[in-house]
Coordinates of C-alpha atoms and ligand atoms in Angstrom, one line a residue:
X1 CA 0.0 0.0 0.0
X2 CA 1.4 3.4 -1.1
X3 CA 1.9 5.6 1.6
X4 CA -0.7 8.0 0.2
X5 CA -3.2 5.4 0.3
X6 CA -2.6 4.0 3.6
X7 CA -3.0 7.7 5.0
X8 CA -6.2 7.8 3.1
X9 CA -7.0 3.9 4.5
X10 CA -6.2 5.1 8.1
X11 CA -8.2 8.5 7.7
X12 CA -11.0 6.8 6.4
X13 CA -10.7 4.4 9.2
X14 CA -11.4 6.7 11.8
X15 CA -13.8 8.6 10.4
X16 CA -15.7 5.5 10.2
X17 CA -15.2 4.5 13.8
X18 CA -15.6 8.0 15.5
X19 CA -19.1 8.1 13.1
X20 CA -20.3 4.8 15.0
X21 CA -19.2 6.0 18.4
X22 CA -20.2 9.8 18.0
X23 CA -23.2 9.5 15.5
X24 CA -24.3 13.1 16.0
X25 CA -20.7 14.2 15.0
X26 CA -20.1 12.4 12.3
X27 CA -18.1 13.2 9.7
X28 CA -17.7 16.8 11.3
X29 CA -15.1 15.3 13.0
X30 CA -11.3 16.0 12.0
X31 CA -9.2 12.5 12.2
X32 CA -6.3 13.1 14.5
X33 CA -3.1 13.8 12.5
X34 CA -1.4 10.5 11.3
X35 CA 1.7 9.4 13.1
X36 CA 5.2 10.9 11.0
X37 CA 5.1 8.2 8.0
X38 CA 7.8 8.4 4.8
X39 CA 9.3 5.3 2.6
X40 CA 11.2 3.7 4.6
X41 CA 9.6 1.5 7.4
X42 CA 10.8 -0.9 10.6
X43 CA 10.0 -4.3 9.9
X44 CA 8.7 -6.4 12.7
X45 CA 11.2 -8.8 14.3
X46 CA 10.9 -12.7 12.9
X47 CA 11.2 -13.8 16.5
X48 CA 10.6 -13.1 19.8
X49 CA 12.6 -10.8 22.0
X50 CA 13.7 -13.6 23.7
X51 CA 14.4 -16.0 21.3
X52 CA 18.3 -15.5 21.3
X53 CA 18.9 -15.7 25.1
X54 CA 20.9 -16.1 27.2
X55 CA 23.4 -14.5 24.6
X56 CA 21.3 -11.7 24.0
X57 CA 18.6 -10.7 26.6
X58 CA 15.2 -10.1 25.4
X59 CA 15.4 -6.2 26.8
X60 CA 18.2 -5.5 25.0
X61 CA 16.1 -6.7 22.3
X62 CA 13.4 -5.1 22.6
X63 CA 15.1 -1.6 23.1
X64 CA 17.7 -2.5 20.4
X65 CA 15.1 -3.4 17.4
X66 CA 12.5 -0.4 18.9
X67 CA 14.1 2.5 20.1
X68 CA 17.9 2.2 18.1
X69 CA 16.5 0.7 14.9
X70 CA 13.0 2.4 14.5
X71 CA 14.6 6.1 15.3
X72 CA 16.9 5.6 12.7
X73 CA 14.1 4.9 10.3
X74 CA 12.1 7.7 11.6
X75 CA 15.6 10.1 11.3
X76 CA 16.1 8.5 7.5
X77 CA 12.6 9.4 6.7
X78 CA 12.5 13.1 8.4
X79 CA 15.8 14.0 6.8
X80 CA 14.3 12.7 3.4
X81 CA 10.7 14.9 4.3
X82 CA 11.3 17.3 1.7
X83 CA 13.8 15.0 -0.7
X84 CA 11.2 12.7 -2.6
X85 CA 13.5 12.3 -5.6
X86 CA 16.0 10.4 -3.0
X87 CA 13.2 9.0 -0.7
X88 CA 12.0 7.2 -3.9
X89 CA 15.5 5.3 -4.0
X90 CA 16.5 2.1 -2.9
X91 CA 18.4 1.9 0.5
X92 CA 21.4 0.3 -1.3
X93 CA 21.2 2.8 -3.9
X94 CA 20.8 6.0 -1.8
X95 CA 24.5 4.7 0.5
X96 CA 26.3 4.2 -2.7
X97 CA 25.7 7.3 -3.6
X98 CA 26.2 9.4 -0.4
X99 CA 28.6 11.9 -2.2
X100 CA 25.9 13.1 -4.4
X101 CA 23.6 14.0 -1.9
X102 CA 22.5 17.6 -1.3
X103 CA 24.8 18.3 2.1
X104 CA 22.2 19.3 4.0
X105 CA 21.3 16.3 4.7
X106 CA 24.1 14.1 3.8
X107 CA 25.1 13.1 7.2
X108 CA 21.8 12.3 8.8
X109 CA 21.3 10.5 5.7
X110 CA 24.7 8.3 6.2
X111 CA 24.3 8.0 9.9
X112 CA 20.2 6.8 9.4
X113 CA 20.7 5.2 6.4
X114 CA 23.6 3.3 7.3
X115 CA 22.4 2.0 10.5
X116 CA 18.7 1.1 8.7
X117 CA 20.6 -1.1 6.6
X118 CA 22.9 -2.3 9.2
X119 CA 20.6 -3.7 11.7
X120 CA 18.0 -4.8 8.5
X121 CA 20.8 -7.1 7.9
X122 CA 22.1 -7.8 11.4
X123 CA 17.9 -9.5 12.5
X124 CA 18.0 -11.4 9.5
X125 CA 21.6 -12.9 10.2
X126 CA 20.6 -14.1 13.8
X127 CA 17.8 -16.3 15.0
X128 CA 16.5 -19.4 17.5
X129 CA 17.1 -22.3 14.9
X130 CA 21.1 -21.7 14.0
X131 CA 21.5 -24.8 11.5
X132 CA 25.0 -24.9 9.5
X133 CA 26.7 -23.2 7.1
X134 CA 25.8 -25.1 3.8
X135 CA 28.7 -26.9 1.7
X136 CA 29.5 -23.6 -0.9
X137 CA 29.7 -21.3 2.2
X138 CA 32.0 -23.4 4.9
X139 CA 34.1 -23.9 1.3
X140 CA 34.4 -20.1 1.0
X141 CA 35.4 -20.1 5.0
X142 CA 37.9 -22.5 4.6
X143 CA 39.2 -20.9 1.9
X144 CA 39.2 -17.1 2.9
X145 CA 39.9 -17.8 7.0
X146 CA 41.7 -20.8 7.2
X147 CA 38.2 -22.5 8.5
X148 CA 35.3 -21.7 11.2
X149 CA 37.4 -21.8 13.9
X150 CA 39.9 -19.4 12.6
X151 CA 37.0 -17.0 11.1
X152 CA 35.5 -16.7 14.4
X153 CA 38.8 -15.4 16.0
X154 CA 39.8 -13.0 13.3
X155 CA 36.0 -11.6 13.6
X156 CA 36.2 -11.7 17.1
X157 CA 39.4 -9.8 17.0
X158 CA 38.3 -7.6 14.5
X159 CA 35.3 -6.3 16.9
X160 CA 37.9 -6.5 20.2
X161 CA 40.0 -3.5 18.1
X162 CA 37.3 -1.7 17.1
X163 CA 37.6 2.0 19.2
X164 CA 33.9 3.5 20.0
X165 CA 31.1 2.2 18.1
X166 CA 31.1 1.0 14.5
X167 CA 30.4 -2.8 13.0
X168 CA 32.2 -6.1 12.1
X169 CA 31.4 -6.9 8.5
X170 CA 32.0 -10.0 6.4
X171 CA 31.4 -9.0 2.8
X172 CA 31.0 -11.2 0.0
X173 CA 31.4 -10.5 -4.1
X174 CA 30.5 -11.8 -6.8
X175 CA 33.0 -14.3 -6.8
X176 CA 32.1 -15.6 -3.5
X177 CA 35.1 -14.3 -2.2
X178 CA 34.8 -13.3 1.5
X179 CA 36.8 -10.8 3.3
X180 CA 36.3 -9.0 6.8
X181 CA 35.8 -5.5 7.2
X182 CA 35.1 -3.0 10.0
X183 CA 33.6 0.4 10.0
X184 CA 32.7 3.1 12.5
X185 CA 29.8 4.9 13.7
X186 CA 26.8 3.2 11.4
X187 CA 28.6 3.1 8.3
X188 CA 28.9 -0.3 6.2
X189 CA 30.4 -1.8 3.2
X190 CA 27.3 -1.2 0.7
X191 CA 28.4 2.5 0.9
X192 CA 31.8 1.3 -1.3
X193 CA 28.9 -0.9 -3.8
X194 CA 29.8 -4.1 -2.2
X195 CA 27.4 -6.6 -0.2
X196 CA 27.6 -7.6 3.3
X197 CA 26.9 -11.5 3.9
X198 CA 26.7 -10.8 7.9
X199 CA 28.2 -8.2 10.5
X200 CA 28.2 -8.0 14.0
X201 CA 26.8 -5.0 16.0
X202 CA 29.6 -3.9 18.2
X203 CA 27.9 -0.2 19.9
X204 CA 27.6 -0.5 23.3
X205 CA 23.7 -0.4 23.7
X206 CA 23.8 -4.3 21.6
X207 CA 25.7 -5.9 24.6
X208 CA 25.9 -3.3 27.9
X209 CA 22.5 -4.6 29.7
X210 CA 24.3 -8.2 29.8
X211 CA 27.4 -7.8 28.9
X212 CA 28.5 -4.3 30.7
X213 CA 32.6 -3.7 29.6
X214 CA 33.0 -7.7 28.7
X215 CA 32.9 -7.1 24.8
X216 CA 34.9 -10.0 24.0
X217 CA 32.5 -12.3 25.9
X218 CA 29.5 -10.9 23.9
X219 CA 31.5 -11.5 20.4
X220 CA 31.9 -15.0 21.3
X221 CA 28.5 -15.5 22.5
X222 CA 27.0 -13.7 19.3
X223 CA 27.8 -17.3 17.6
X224 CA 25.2 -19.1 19.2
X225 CA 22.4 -16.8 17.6
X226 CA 23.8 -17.2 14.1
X227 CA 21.1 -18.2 11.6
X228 CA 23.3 -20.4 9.8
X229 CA 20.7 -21.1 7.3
X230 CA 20.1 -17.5 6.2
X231 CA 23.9 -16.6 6.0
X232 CA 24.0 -19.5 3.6
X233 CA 21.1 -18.5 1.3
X234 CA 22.7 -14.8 1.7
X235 CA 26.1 -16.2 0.5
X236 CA 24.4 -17.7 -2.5
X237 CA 22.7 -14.5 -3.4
X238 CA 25.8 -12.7 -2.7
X239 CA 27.4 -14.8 -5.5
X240 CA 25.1 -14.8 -7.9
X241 CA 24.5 -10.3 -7.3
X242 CA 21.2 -10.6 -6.1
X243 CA 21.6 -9.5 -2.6
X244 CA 20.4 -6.7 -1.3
X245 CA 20.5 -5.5 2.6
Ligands
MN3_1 MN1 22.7 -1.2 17.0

């Protein structure tokens, strides 16, 4: 549903309902504004809060996926309000192409943007059933990282280095080549045009509740709540250039 139409849906809506419950009013009545709306839009979570614990609590969760991620989305579509030409952009197309942004609004754009697509991709990556890499992907491991084990510890380190806040990425091309990579703040890999297979969410507020200063035990733990099974369908899509977030 366009966003046009949904705000016509949703005034509609009311009207209809304050018509039934105030008859005398009727249509008289002004529907109450609708809540701040634009493209872009927080998908629900594909499992429960708690469906990762004990590695990650369901409260850091909750906060992380409804507070972090959704006031990104809301700061990607207020700082795109009067931008429609951009807004009508994908998300992959709009970081690739950061420098061409009107300045006004190229940072919020790469701070919102970037962390949209970051945690977009960092739900999907995780999840309650973790399964195993499939045959292609633990290939590629073994052949970019010296194996699982080794993988793990040069990720792990990766995200021990990391000063402040950024993100551990694990890109892949079109090759299926894999290569780690870590950025600061909420930027990521798709801003250089290439895809992310998975990435680990080293800020603070993904690990503090739990985890207060032990980072490294939280990067170790964040292996248990790998969705194996989507990493592999995401390494596949990465090879072939159909992945997206
Ligand atoms: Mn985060």
């Amino acid at each position: 549903m366009s966003h046009l139409n949904r705000r016509g849906f949703l005034a509609s809506g009311v009207a209809l309902s304050a018509s039934l419950v105030f008859p005398a009013v009727g249509f008289a009545q002004t529907p109450p504004a609708p809540p701040p709306s634009g493209p872009f839009k927080l998908d629900p979570l594909a499992y429960a809060f708690n469906a990762l614990e004990p590695h990650i609590d369901a409260k850091t969760m909750e906060l992380h996926h409804d507070r972090h991620h959704a006031a990104a989305v809301n700061g990607l579509n207020a700082a795109l309000k009067d931008h429609g030409q951009v807004a009508s952009m994908r998300l992959e197309t709009i970081l690739v192409r950061l420098p061409d942004l009107p300045e006004e609004i190229r940072t919020a754009v790469r701070n919102n943007a970037g962390s949209h697509a970051n945690h977009s991709m960092f739900w999907q990556v995780m999840g309650p059933n973790g399964g195993a890499p499939s045959a292609e992907l633990t290939a590629a491991i073994d052949r970019d990282f010296g194996g699982m084990d080794k993988f793990k510890d040069q990720f792990n380190a990766a995200g021990g280095r990391l000063f402040g806040s950024g993100w551990v990425f694990v890109t892949v091309d079109s090759d299926g080549k894999l290569a780690l990579v870590s950025r600061p703040n909420q930027d990521t890999p798709l801003m250089d045009g290439r895809r992310v297979l998975m990435g680990n969410d080293v800020w603070e507020h993904a690990y503090y509740l739990n985890y207060q200063n032990r980072r490294p035990d939280y990067l170790k733990a964040w292996w248990n709540t790998i969705n194996w099974a989507k990493v592999s369908e995401r390494y596949t899509a990465g090879s072939n250039g159909t992945l997206g977030i």
